[in-house]
C-alpha cells in the first residue's frame, strides 16, 4: 500500500481523503520521530525552568500570567481538555472526525509543538483501528482554532469521552477496558497543542473541496444536457469569445460544454435557426459556472496551505525560542469558505432557472411541463417547486459567518473568525445543490427524449442512455420522489463523470481541456 509520511510529505485534499478512507497508509518515519522527540524535550526543559512561557508553565487565555509548577503541568494539560470539551449537537460525520485526526497528525508531526511520540502513535492507532472520537458539531468560534471540537476529539486519549467503533458508540473507558488499552498521560503543553488549531474547519474544508469539485463537473454535464433538451445555441461557448475575457474557469467550462456536445445531431439540426439569444441560464454557463470554479480554486489553495501548516500556540522553535502568536486564528480559511458557500449556491440557483426554463414549452417539439398530455397530468411542474425551495434555503445560508465576531475568553480573544459555522453552512449548501442538479438531470433527460431519433454526441448520448437505465420516461403523473432520489444518487456517486471519461477515451474524443490540470483535485 502507498504510504504517506506525516510531517514530511505535502498533504493534498485528495491525499487527506485517501488517508481518512484508509486507501493509503500514514506513518511517522524515523526523521519525523527524531524531530518530534527533540521538540518534546525542549518543552519538558522549559516546563522545569524558571522563565514563564505561555501554555507550558502558565495558565491559558486570560490566565496567561498565572505561573504553574512543574509538578502540576500534567494536571494543567488534562484539565484543559476537560474544561474545553463543551460542544453540543449531533456528532459530526465519522469521516470528518477521521479527517480531523489526519490533519492534526500532519500539523503536530512537523516538530514545532512539543507533542510526545506516544500521543501521535495513539492517534495513528485510533485511525488504523477505526476507534474514532465522537465530536459534537457545535461549539467552535474559530478563535484559538477549534477548541471545543478538538477537545472532544482528544478526550479519548485520556480514556474519556465517546468513540465510534464497529458501528456503535461506546464510552471510551468501556471500550479501552474491552480492548485492553490504557489511557495516556499528557506532558507539558500537550493539551494546548492538541486543541489549538483549525482542524475542525479545515476538515470540513477538505470535504467541501472534494464535494464541490464533484458538483462543478456535474453542473457542466446537466447544463449541457439541458442545452440539448432546449435546443440552445453553442455559439456562446466559442473559444475566441472567451479568449477576450480569459478567466480560467470560464474558458474551461466553455470548452467542456463544446466537448460534451461534440458532433451532436441535435445541435446540428438547428444551427441555422432564427433564435438570436438564449436566456442567461443557458448562454452564461461559462461565466456563472466558471466563477464558481475560480472560487473553488481559491478555496483549494487556501485549504492545502492550511493543512500543511503549524496552527497551534505557542510554536516551539527551540528551548530558547518560542513564539506565542495567532497561527490558530481561522480567518485565512473562514473567508474562502464563505466564498465557496456562495459559489456552490450559485450553481444551484442557475440550475433551478434552467429547470424552470425546461417547463415553459417554448422549444419546438418539447411540450409544456415536459409532458405531451397535461391538464389531467401536472407533468414535471412540481419538482421545480422543490428546487426553488432548496435554492431559497441556500440563499439564507449564504450570509457570511466570517462577517460576525463575538469576543470570548474575557476579551483576550476579542476577534474570532466563526469559520467553523461557515464551513458547516457551506457543506449544507453543497448537499442542497446536489439535489438541485439531480432534479435538473431528471428534467433534462426528459427534454432530450422529445428529440428522438436525433441523438447528441457520443458522450452525452451515453450519459442520457445511462440515466434511462435507471429512470424511465414520465408518460403520465406518478410519484417521482424515487426518480429524483435516483438522479441525486447519480450526481453524488460521480458515476456520470466516470462514464463520460470512459466513453471519451474509447472513442478518442476530447473531454478534458487545457485548463483541466489546474481544476483537478
Short mmCIF file of C-alpha atoms in Angstrom, two decimals:
data_model
loop_
_atom_site.label_atom_id
_atom_site.label_comp_id
_atom_site.label_asym_id
_atom_site.label_seq_id
_atom_site.Cartn_x
_atom_site.Cartn_y
_atom_site.Cartn_z
CA UNK A 1 0.00 0.00 0.00
CA UNK A 2 1.17 3.52 -0.78
CA UNK A 3 2.46 5.35 2.31
CA UNK A 4 2.34 8.98 3.42
CA UNK A 5 4.98 10.41 5.76
CA UNK A 6 3.23 12.65 8.27
CA UNK A 7 5.12 15.86 8.91
CA UNK A 8 7.34 15.50 5.84
CA UNK A 9 5.22 14.84 2.75
CA UNK A 10 2.99 17.54 1.28
CA UNK A 11 -0.64 16.85 2.11
CA UNK A 12 -3.28 17.50 -0.57
CA UNK A 13 -7.05 17.37 -0.35
CA UNK A 14 -7.07 14.14 -2.34
CA UNK A 15 -4.38 12.58 -0.12
CA UNK A 16 -6.21 13.62 3.06
CA UNK A 17 -9.36 11.94 1.78
CA UNK A 18 -7.41 8.77 0.95
CA UNK A 19 -5.82 8.70 4.40
CA UNK A 20 -9.22 9.10 6.07
CA UNK A 21 -10.60 6.28 3.93
CA UNK A 22 -7.54 4.06 4.56
CA UNK A 23 -6.75 3.91 0.84
CA UNK A 24 -3.15 4.83 1.72
CA UNK A 25 -1.23 4.35 4.98
CA UNK A 26 0.08 7.21 7.07
CA UNK A 27 3.33 6.69 9.00
CA UNK A 28 5.81 8.52 11.21
CA UNK A 29 9.23 7.82 9.75
CA UNK A 30 12.50 7.99 11.75
CA UNK A 31 13.28 11.57 10.70
CA UNK A 32 9.88 12.74 11.90
CA UNK A 33 10.15 10.81 15.15
CA UNK A 34 13.51 12.43 15.86
CA UNK A 35 12.12 15.95 15.30
CA UNK A 36 9.09 15.27 17.49
CA UNK A 37 11.24 13.90 20.32
CA UNK A 38 13.56 16.92 20.17
CA UNK A 39 10.59 19.31 20.41
CA UNK A 40 9.07 17.37 23.33
CA UNK A 41 12.40 17.50 25.16
CA UNK A 42 12.64 21.27 24.65
CA UNK A 43 9.17 21.73 26.12
CA UNK A 44 10.00 19.47 29.07
CA UNK A 45 13.06 21.59 29.86
CA UNK A 46 11.02 24.80 29.60
CA UNK A 47 8.42 23.39 32.00
CA UNK A 48 11.12 22.76 34.60
CA UNK A 49 12.71 26.19 34.15
CA UNK A 50 12.01 29.49 35.83
CA UNK A 51 11.14 31.50 32.72
CA UNK A 52 7.39 31.85 32.15
CA UNK A 53 6.37 30.53 28.73
CA UNK A 54 2.70 30.71 27.77
CA UNK A 55 0.81 27.44 27.93
CA UNK A 56 3.78 25.43 29.12
CA UNK A 57 4.18 26.69 32.67
CA UNK A 58 1.41 29.32 32.72
CA UNK A 59 -2.37 29.24 32.59
CA UNK A 60 -4.34 29.85 29.41
CA UNK A 61 -6.08 32.80 27.80
CA UNK A 62 -6.72 35.48 30.44
CA UNK A 63 -4.83 33.30 32.96
CA UNK A 64 -1.60 33.61 30.98
CA UNK A 65 0.14 35.40 33.85
CA UNK A 66 -0.56 32.59 36.35
CA UNK A 67 2.62 30.53 36.84
CA UNK A 68 2.16 26.74 37.09
CA UNK A 69 4.62 24.49 38.92
CA UNK A 70 6.41 21.68 37.06
CA UNK A 71 4.57 19.16 39.23
CA UNK A 72 1.19 20.48 38.08
CA UNK A 73 1.84 20.61 34.34
CA UNK A 74 0.14 17.26 33.65
CA UNK A 75 -2.96 18.29 35.60
CA UNK A 76 -2.96 21.62 33.78
CA UNK A 77 -2.98 19.98 30.36
CA UNK A 78 -5.59 17.36 31.22
CA UNK A 79 -7.85 19.96 32.84
CA UNK A 80 -7.59 21.94 29.62
CA UNK A 81 -9.13 19.12 27.57
CA UNK A 82 -11.83 18.50 30.16
CA UNK A 83 -12.85 22.14 30.59
CA UNK A 84 -12.88 22.89 26.85
CA UNK A 85 -14.95 19.84 25.81
CA UNK A 86 -18.20 21.81 25.80
CA UNK A 87 -19.51 21.02 22.33
CA UNK A 88 -23.20 20.41 21.70
CA UNK A 89 -25.40 18.99 18.97
CA UNK A 90 -25.26 15.87 16.86
CA UNK A 91 -21.89 14.24 16.17
CA UNK A 92 -20.06 15.33 13.04
CA UNK A 93 -19.90 12.67 10.31
CA UNK A 94 -17.33 9.98 11.11
CA UNK A 95 -15.30 10.93 8.04
CA UNK A 96 -14.94 14.49 9.39
CA UNK A 97 -13.59 13.11 12.70
CA UNK A 98 -11.12 10.97 10.73
CA UNK A 99 -10.02 13.96 8.69
CA UNK A 100 -9.50 15.96 11.89
CA UNK A 101 -7.14 13.25 13.15
CA UNK A 102 -5.31 13.15 9.82
CA UNK A 103 -4.87 16.93 9.73
CA UNK A 104 -3.78 17.13 13.37
CA UNK A 105 -1.18 14.41 12.80
CA UNK A 106 0.22 16.37 9.86
CA UNK A 107 0.47 19.57 11.91
CA UNK A 108 1.94 18.06 15.07
CA UNK A 109 4.39 15.75 13.28
CA UNK A 110 6.31 18.72 11.93
CA UNK A 111 8.06 19.03 15.29
CA UNK A 112 7.13 22.53 16.46
CA UNK A 113 4.50 21.63 19.05
CA UNK A 114 6.19 19.70 21.87
CA UNK A 115 3.91 16.71 21.45
CA UNK A 116 5.03 13.28 22.72
CA UNK A 117 5.62 10.46 20.26
CA UNK A 118 3.36 8.23 22.33
CA UNK A 119 0.49 10.65 21.73
CA UNK A 120 1.00 10.67 17.95
CA UNK A 121 1.27 6.89 17.91
CA UNK A 122 -2.04 6.63 19.77
CA UNK A 123 -3.69 8.91 17.18
CA UNK A 124 -2.36 6.64 14.41
CA UNK A 125 -3.67 3.63 16.31
CA UNK A 126 -7.12 5.22 16.51
CA UNK A 127 -7.21 5.76 12.75
CA UNK A 128 -5.88 2.33 11.88
CA UNK A 129 -8.27 0.54 14.25
CA UNK A 130 -11.31 2.67 13.45
CA UNK A 131 -11.63 3.94 17.03
CA UNK A 132 -12.96 7.34 16.02
CA UNK A 133 -13.86 10.06 18.55
CA UNK A 134 -17.40 11.40 18.75
CA UNK A 135 -17.20 15.15 18.12
CA UNK A 136 -20.28 17.39 18.65
CA UNK A 137 -20.96 19.68 15.71
CA UNK A 138 -21.47 22.96 17.62
CA UNK A 139 -19.24 25.00 19.90
CA UNK A 140 -16.33 26.42 17.92
CA UNK A 141 -15.95 30.13 17.15
CA UNK A 142 -12.71 29.64 15.22
CA UNK A 143 -10.69 31.81 17.60
CA UNK A 144 -7.85 29.81 19.14
CA UNK A 145 -8.84 27.49 16.38
CA UNK A 146 -11.49 24.90 17.09
CA UNK A 147 -11.12 24.48 20.85
CA UNK A 148 -14.34 22.64 21.73
CA UNK A 149 -14.42 20.10 18.88
CA UNK A 150 -10.70 19.37 19.19
CA UNK A 151 -11.12 18.82 22.93
CA UNK A 152 -13.78 16.20 22.22
CA UNK A 153 -11.53 14.69 19.54
CA UNK A 154 -8.77 14.11 22.08
CA UNK A 155 -10.67 13.26 25.26
CA UNK A 156 -10.28 9.57 24.29
CA UNK A 157 -6.51 9.90 24.75
CA UNK A 158 -7.31 10.26 28.45
CA UNK A 159 -9.86 7.44 28.37
CA UNK A 160 -12.69 10.00 28.45
CA UNK A 161 -15.44 10.97 26.03
CA UNK A 162 -17.02 8.68 23.47
CA UNK A 163 -15.87 6.89 20.32
CA UNK A 164 -17.35 5.23 17.26
CA UNK A 165 -16.31 1.58 16.96
CA UNK A 166 -17.69 -1.20 14.76
CA UNK A 167 -20.93 0.65 14.03
CA UNK A 168 -21.73 1.64 17.63
CA UNK A 169 -20.88 4.45 20.04
CA UNK A 170 -19.01 3.50 23.23
CA UNK A 171 -17.79 5.32 26.29
CA UNK A 172 -14.05 5.38 25.72
CA UNK A 173 -13.30 3.96 29.16
CA UNK A 174 -15.53 0.94 28.50
CA UNK A 175 -14.05 0.27 25.06
CA UNK A 176 -10.47 0.62 26.32
CA UNK A 177 -11.23 -1.90 29.07
CA UNK A 178 -12.69 -4.27 26.48
CA UNK A 179 -9.67 -3.88 24.16
CA UNK A 180 -7.05 -3.84 26.93
CA UNK A 181 -5.88 -0.32 26.05
CA UNK A 182 -4.56 2.13 28.65
CA UNK A 183 -5.30 5.83 28.70
CA UNK A 184 -2.38 8.22 28.19
CA UNK A 185 -0.98 10.90 30.47
CA UNK A 186 -0.29 14.25 28.87
CA UNK A 187 3.04 16.00 29.15
CA UNK A 188 3.76 19.76 29.25
CA UNK A 189 1.94 21.77 26.55
CA UNK A 190 0.35 18.67 25.02
CA UNK A 191 -3.23 19.61 25.81
CA UNK A 192 -2.70 23.04 24.32
CA UNK A 193 -1.01 21.61 21.21
CA UNK A 194 -3.91 19.21 20.72
CA UNK A 195 -6.77 21.72 20.97
CA UNK A 196 -5.20 24.85 19.47
CA UNK A 197 -5.60 24.67 15.70
CA UNK A 198 -8.06 24.83 12.82
CA UNK A 199 -8.51 21.13 12.15
CA UNK A 200 -12.31 21.13 12.57
CA UNK A 201 -12.97 23.83 9.98
CA UNK A 202 -10.09 22.58 7.81
CA UNK A 203 -11.53 19.04 7.83
CA UNK A 204 -14.82 20.48 6.63
CA UNK A 205 -12.82 22.48 4.10
CA UNK A 206 -11.24 19.30 2.73
CA UNK A 207 -14.67 17.72 2.40
CA UNK A 208 -16.08 20.86 0.76
CA UNK A 209 -13.27 21.00 -1.80
CA UNK A 210 -13.94 17.35 -2.66
CA UNK A 211 -17.72 17.58 -2.96
CA UNK A 212 -17.80 21.00 -4.62
CA UNK A 213 -15.42 19.68 -7.27
CA UNK A 214 -17.91 16.90 -7.99
CA UNK A 215 -20.72 19.47 -8.23
CA UNK A 216 -18.81 21.66 -10.66
CA UNK A 217 -18.25 18.83 -13.13
CA UNK A 218 -21.86 17.68 -12.88
CA UNK A 219 -23.19 21.22 -13.32
CA UNK A 220 -21.46 21.29 -16.72
CA UNK A 221 -22.92 17.88 -17.59
CA UNK A 222 -26.51 18.69 -16.58
CA UNK A 223 -26.21 22.12 -18.17
CA UNK A 224 -25.01 20.64 -21.45
CA UNK A 225 -27.86 18.12 -21.34
CA UNK A 226 -30.31 20.99 -20.84
CA UNK A 227 -28.82 22.83 -23.83
CA UNK A 228 -29.60 19.74 -25.89
CA UNK A 229 -33.10 19.37 -24.45
CA UNK A 230 -33.96 23.03 -25.09
CA UNK A 231 -32.05 23.25 -28.39
CA UNK A 232 -29.80 26.02 -27.13
CA UNK A 233 -27.07 27.62 -29.20
CA UNK A 234 -23.43 26.59 -28.83
CA UNK A 235 -22.12 29.92 -30.16
CA UNK A 236 -21.78 31.43 -26.64
CA UNK A 237 -19.18 28.73 -25.90
CA UNK A 238 -16.88 29.65 -28.80
CA UNK A 239 -13.20 29.75 -27.75
CA UNK A 240 -12.48 33.06 -29.48
CA UNK A 241 -15.17 34.74 -27.36
CA UNK A 242 -13.65 33.56 -24.08
CA UNK A 243 -10.11 34.40 -25.10
CA UNK A 244 -11.20 38.03 -24.83
CA UNK A 245 -12.15 37.54 -21.16
CA UNK A 246 -9.71 34.82 -20.21
CA UNK A 247 -10.74 33.67 -16.75
CA UNK A 248 -9.55 30.09 -16.42
CA UNK A 249 -12.87 28.84 -15.05
CA UNK A 250 -14.86 30.46 -17.86
CA UNK A 251 -12.64 29.04 -20.58
CA UNK A 252 -12.65 25.58 -19.02
CA UNK A 253 -16.45 25.47 -18.76
CA UNK A 254 -16.98 26.76 -22.30
CA UNK A 255 -14.63 24.15 -23.76
CA UNK A 256 -16.16 21.40 -21.60
CA UNK A 257 -19.63 22.20 -22.94
CA UNK A 258 -18.32 22.07 -26.51
CA UNK A 259 -16.61 18.75 -25.80
CA UNK A 260 -19.80 17.26 -24.37
CA UNK A 261 -21.82 18.38 -27.39
CA UNK A 262 -19.20 17.37 -29.95
CA UNK A 263 -20.83 16.08 -33.17
CA UNK A 264 -24.33 16.33 -31.71
CA UNK A 265 -27.13 15.65 -34.21
CA UNK A 266 -29.45 17.76 -32.06
CA UNK A 267 -27.10 20.75 -32.18
CA UNK A 268 -26.57 20.35 -35.94
CA UNK A 269 -30.32 20.23 -36.54
CA UNK A 270 -30.81 23.86 -35.50
CA UNK A 271 -27.55 25.60 -36.37
CA UNK A 272 -29.37 27.98 -38.73
CA UNK A 273 -32.45 28.64 -36.59
CA UNK A 274 -33.84 32.15 -36.19
CA UNK A 275 -33.30 32.35 -32.40
CA UNK A 276 -30.87 35.18 -31.69
CA UNK A 277 -30.08 34.64 -27.99
CA UNK A 278 -30.79 32.08 -25.30
CA UNK A 279 -31.70 33.07 -21.73
CA UNK A 280 -28.74 33.66 -19.43
CA UNK A 281 -29.12 30.33 -17.62
CA UNK A 282 -28.08 28.63 -20.89
CA UNK A 283 -25.66 31.00 -22.57
CA UNK A 284 -23.96 32.35 -19.44
CA UNK A 285 -22.90 28.97 -18.05
CA UNK A 286 -19.21 29.73 -18.70
CA UNK A 287 -19.45 32.95 -16.72
CA UNK A 288 -21.51 31.55 -13.82
CA UNK A 289 -20.13 28.01 -13.56
CA UNK A 290 -16.68 29.43 -14.32
CA UNK A 291 -16.85 31.95 -11.48
CA UNK A 292 -17.74 29.12 -9.09
CA UNK A 293 -14.76 27.14 -10.42
CA UNK A 294 -12.46 30.07 -9.73
CA UNK A 295 -13.85 30.29 -6.18
CA UNK A 296 -13.25 26.55 -5.75
CA UNK A 297 -9.63 27.00 -6.83
CA UNK A 298 -9.19 29.78 -4.27
CA UNK A 299 -10.55 27.53 -1.52
CA UNK A 300 -8.44 24.56 -2.60
CA UNK A 301 -5.26 26.66 -2.49
CA UNK A 302 -6.15 28.07 0.94
CA UNK A 303 -7.07 24.67 2.41
CA UNK A 304 -3.94 22.97 1.09
CA UNK A 305 -1.80 25.71 2.59
CA UNK A 306 -3.64 25.35 5.90
CA UNK A 307 -3.44 21.57 6.18
CA UNK A 308 0.34 21.68 5.76
CA UNK A 309 0.76 24.42 8.36
CA UNK A 310 1.53 24.51 12.08
CA UNK A 311 -1.54 26.11 13.68
CA UNK A 312 -1.11 25.67 17.43
CA UNK A 313 0.32 28.07 20.01
CA UNK A 314 2.93 28.71 21.26
CA UNK A 315 5.17 27.49 18.45
CA UNK A 316 8.36 25.89 19.74
CA UNK A 317 11.43 26.52 17.57
CA UNK A 318 13.84 25.51 20.31
CA UNK A 319 14.16 25.56 24.09
CA UNK A 320 15.29 29.19 23.87
CA UNK A 321 12.96 30.31 21.13
CA UNK A 322 9.19 30.03 21.49
CA UNK A 323 6.65 32.41 19.99
CA UNK A 324 3.12 32.93 21.23
CA UNK A 325 1.28 34.26 18.19
CA UNK A 326 -2.03 33.78 16.42
CA UNK A 327 -1.43 30.97 13.95
CA UNK A 328 -4.56 29.21 15.21
CA UNK A 329 -6.89 32.01 14.04
CA UNK A 330 -9.33 30.69 11.45
CA UNK A 331 -9.70 33.81 9.30
CA UNK A 332 -7.39 32.70 6.43
CA UNK A 333 -9.78 29.86 5.60
CA UNK A 334 -13.01 31.34 7.04
CA UNK A 335 -13.22 33.89 4.22
CA UNK A 336 -12.65 31.38 1.38
CA UNK A 337 -15.17 29.01 2.99
CA UNK A 338 -17.83 31.71 2.90
CA UNK A 339 -16.87 32.48 -0.72
CA UNK A 340 -17.18 28.77 -1.60
CA UNK A 341 -20.60 28.64 0.05
CA UNK A 342 -21.79 31.41 -2.27
CA UNK A 343 -20.14 29.72 -5.26
CA UNK A 344 -21.97 26.47 -4.56
CA UNK A 345 -25.28 28.24 -4.04
CA UNK A 346 -24.98 29.96 -7.41
CA UNK A 347 -24.61 26.60 -9.17
CA UNK A 348 -27.95 25.63 -7.66
CA UNK A 349 -29.51 28.99 -8.42
CA UNK A 350 -28.76 28.87 -12.16
CA UNK A 351 -29.66 25.17 -12.34
CA UNK A 352 -33.10 25.96 -10.90
CA UNK A 353 -33.54 28.61 -13.63
CA UNK A 354 -32.75 26.03 -16.32
CA UNK A 355 -35.22 23.60 -14.74
CA UNK A 356 -37.90 26.28 -14.84
CA UNK A 357 -36.98 27.09 -18.44
CA UNK A 358 -37.46 23.45 -19.43
CA UNK A 359 -41.12 23.62 -18.38
CA UNK A 360 -42.17 26.64 -20.43
CA UNK A 361 -42.85 24.79 -23.68
CA UNK A 362 -41.01 27.30 -25.90
CA UNK A 363 -38.72 24.74 -27.56
CA UNK A 364 -40.01 23.15 -30.80
CA UNK A 365 -41.10 19.59 -30.10
CA UNK A 366 -40.71 19.90 -26.33
CA UNK A 367 -44.14 20.20 -24.66
CA UNK A 368 -45.04 22.43 -21.77
CA UNK A 369 -44.28 20.80 -18.40
CA UNK A 370 -42.29 18.15 -20.34
CA UNK A 371 -45.38 16.01 -20.85
CA UNK A 372 -47.47 15.57 -24.00
CA UNK A 373 -50.79 15.23 -22.21
CA UNK A 374 -51.29 17.81 -19.48
CA UNK A 375 -54.40 19.05 -17.78
CA UNK A 376 -55.20 15.70 -16.26
CA UNK A 377 -51.45 15.42 -15.62
CA UNK A 378 -49.27 18.06 -13.93
CA UNK A 379 -46.14 16.71 -15.60
CA UNK A 380 -42.82 17.87 -14.19
CA UNK A 381 -44.20 21.09 -12.77
CA UNK A 382 -43.78 20.27 -9.11
CA UNK A 383 -40.15 19.06 -8.89
CA UNK A 384 -39.22 22.66 -9.72
CA UNK A 385 -41.03 23.72 -6.53
CA UNK A 386 -38.51 21.56 -4.70
CA UNK A 387 -35.54 23.14 -6.46
CA UNK A 388 -36.97 26.60 -5.79
CA UNK A 389 -37.24 25.74 -2.09
CA UNK A 390 -33.68 24.39 -2.00
CA UNK A 391 -32.28 27.41 -3.87
CA UNK A 392 -34.09 29.75 -1.50
CA UNK A 393 -32.83 27.86 1.55
CA UNK A 394 -29.31 28.20 0.18
CA UNK A 395 -29.67 31.95 -0.18
CA UNK A 396 -30.49 32.19 3.51
CA UNK A 397 -27.37 30.15 4.32
CA UNK A 398 -25.10 32.41 2.27
CA UNK A 399 -24.80 35.19 4.85
CA UNK A 400 -21.06 35.10 5.60
CA UNK A 401 -20.34 33.65 9.03
CA UNK A 402 -16.97 35.43 8.98
CA UNK A 403 -18.74 38.81 8.95
CA UNK A 404 -19.57 38.20 12.61
CA UNK A 405 -17.34 38.28 15.68
CA UNK A 406 -18.35 37.84 19.33
CA UNK A 407 -15.49 38.31 21.84
CA UNK A 408 -14.64 35.35 24.10
CA UNK A 409 -12.09 34.45 26.80
CA UNK A 410 -12.81 37.58 28.88
CA UNK A 411 -11.80 39.72 25.90
CA UNK A 412 -8.45 38.01 25.30
CA UNK A 413 -9.94 36.52 22.15
CA UNK A 414 -11.66 39.73 21.06
CA UNK A 415 -11.95 38.92 17.36
CA UNK A 416 -12.98 35.46 16.23
CA UNK A 417 -13.47 34.00 12.75
CA UNK A 418 -16.64 31.89 13.07
CA UNK A 419 -15.02 29.72 10.39
CA UNK A 420 -16.49 26.51 11.75
CA UNK A 421 -20.00 27.88 11.24
CA UNK A 422 -19.16 28.97 7.69
CA UNK A 423 -17.74 25.54 6.94
CA UNK A 424 -20.81 23.71 8.22
CA UNK A 425 -23.11 26.01 6.23
CA UNK A 426 -21.11 25.54 3.05
CA UNK A 427 -21.38 21.76 3.26
CA UNK A 428 -25.13 22.03 3.83
CA UNK A 429 -25.46 24.22 0.73
CA UNK A 430 -23.48 21.69 -1.30
CA UNK A 431 -25.82 18.92 -0.16
CA UNK A 432 -28.79 21.01 -1.34
CA UNK A 433 -27.18 21.72 -4.71
CA UNK A 434 -26.55 18.01 -5.26
CA UNK A 435 -30.33 17.62 -5.01
CA UNK A 436 -30.99 20.50 -7.41
CA UNK A 437 -28.60 19.10 -10.01
CA UNK A 438 -30.18 15.67 -9.63
CA UNK A 439 -33.57 17.18 -10.48
CA UNK A 440 -32.02 19.04 -13.43
CA UNK A 441 -30.65 15.72 -14.68
CA UNK A 442 -34.15 14.24 -14.35
CA UNK A 443 -35.75 17.13 -16.30
CA UNK A 444 -33.03 17.39 -18.94
CA UNK A 445 -33.23 13.68 -19.75
CA UNK A 446 -36.99 14.06 -20.21
CA UNK A 447 -36.49 17.06 -22.52
CA UNK A 448 -33.93 15.16 -24.62
CA UNK A 449 -36.39 12.31 -25.14
CA UNK A 450 -38.55 14.51 -27.37
CA UNK A 451 -35.75 14.96 -29.94
CA UNK A 452 -35.57 11.28 -30.85
CA UNK A 453 -34.49 9.86 -33.23
CA UNK A 454 -31.88 12.65 -33.20
CA UNK A 455 -29.03 11.96 -30.79
CA UNK A 456 -26.47 14.05 -29.03
CA UNK A 457 -22.73 13.41 -29.31
CA UNK A 458 -21.38 10.07 -28.14
CA UNK A 459 -20.50 11.21 -24.63
CA UNK A 460 -23.82 12.93 -23.92
CA UNK A 461 -25.78 10.13 -25.59
CA UNK A 462 -24.09 7.59 -23.32
CA UNK A 463 -24.99 9.71 -20.27
CA UNK A 464 -28.61 10.04 -21.41
CA UNK A 465 -28.90 6.32 -22.05
CA UNK A 466 -27.36 5.57 -18.66
CA UNK A 467 -29.96 7.77 -16.96
CA UNK A 468 -32.68 5.90 -18.83
CA UNK A 469 -31.43 2.56 -17.49
CA UNK A 470 -32.32 3.81 -14.01
CA UNK A 471 -35.19 6.24 -14.59
CA UNK A 472 -37.91 5.57 -17.15
CA UNK A 473 -39.53 8.47 -19.06
CA UNK A 474 -42.53 10.09 -17.40
CA UNK A 475 -45.61 9.45 -19.57
CA UNK A 476 -48.35 10.10 -17.01
CA UNK A 477 -48.27 11.51 -13.49
CA UNK A 478 -46.59 9.23 -10.97
CA UNK A 479 -44.87 9.57 -7.62
CA UNK A 480 -41.50 10.96 -8.66
CA UNK A 481 -39.64 11.04 -5.33
CA UNK A 482 -37.76 7.81 -6.02
CA UNK A 483 -36.86 9.02 -9.53
CA UNK A 484 -35.48 12.23 -8.08
CA UNK A 485 -33.54 10.37 -5.40
CA UNK A 486 -32.07 8.05 -8.05
CA UNK A 487 -30.93 11.06 -10.08
CA UNK A 488 -29.41 12.66 -6.97
CA UNK A 489 -27.51 9.45 -6.20
CA UNK A 490 -26.07 9.55 -9.72
CA UNK A 491 -24.78 13.06 -9.02
CA UNK A 492 -23.32 12.12 -5.63
CA UNK A 493 -21.67 8.90 -6.82
CA UNK A 494 -19.69 10.50 -9.64
CA UNK A 495 -20.72 7.70 -12.00
CA UNK A 496 -21.62 10.10 -14.81
CA UNK A 497 -18.12 11.60 -14.72
CA UNK A 498 -16.58 8.13 -14.88
CA UNK A 499 -18.85 7.26 -17.80
CA UNK A 500 -18.01 10.45 -19.68
CA UNK A 501 -14.28 9.85 -19.25
CA UNK A 502 -14.59 6.23 -20.33
CA UNK A 503 -16.59 6.99 -23.49
CA UNK A 504 -14.30 9.88 -24.44
CA UNK A 505 -11.24 7.63 -24.05
CA UNK A 506 -12.82 4.76 -26.00
CA UNK A 507 -13.93 6.99 -28.85
CA UNK A 508 -10.84 9.21 -28.94
CA UNK A 509 -12.97 12.27 -28.09
CA UNK A 510 -11.99 15.31 -26.02
CA UNK A 511 -13.42 15.60 -22.53
CA UNK A 512 -10.66 17.34 -20.62
CA UNK A 513 -9.42 20.81 -21.56
CA UNK A 514 -6.10 22.63 -21.37
CA UNK A 515 -7.28 24.03 -18.01
CA UNK A 516 -8.25 20.64 -16.53
CA UNK A 517 -4.97 20.27 -14.65
CA UNK A 518 -5.45 23.38 -12.51
CA UNK A 519 -9.00 22.32 -11.67
CA UNK A 520 -8.03 18.78 -10.71
CA UNK A 521 -8.34 17.53 -7.14
#
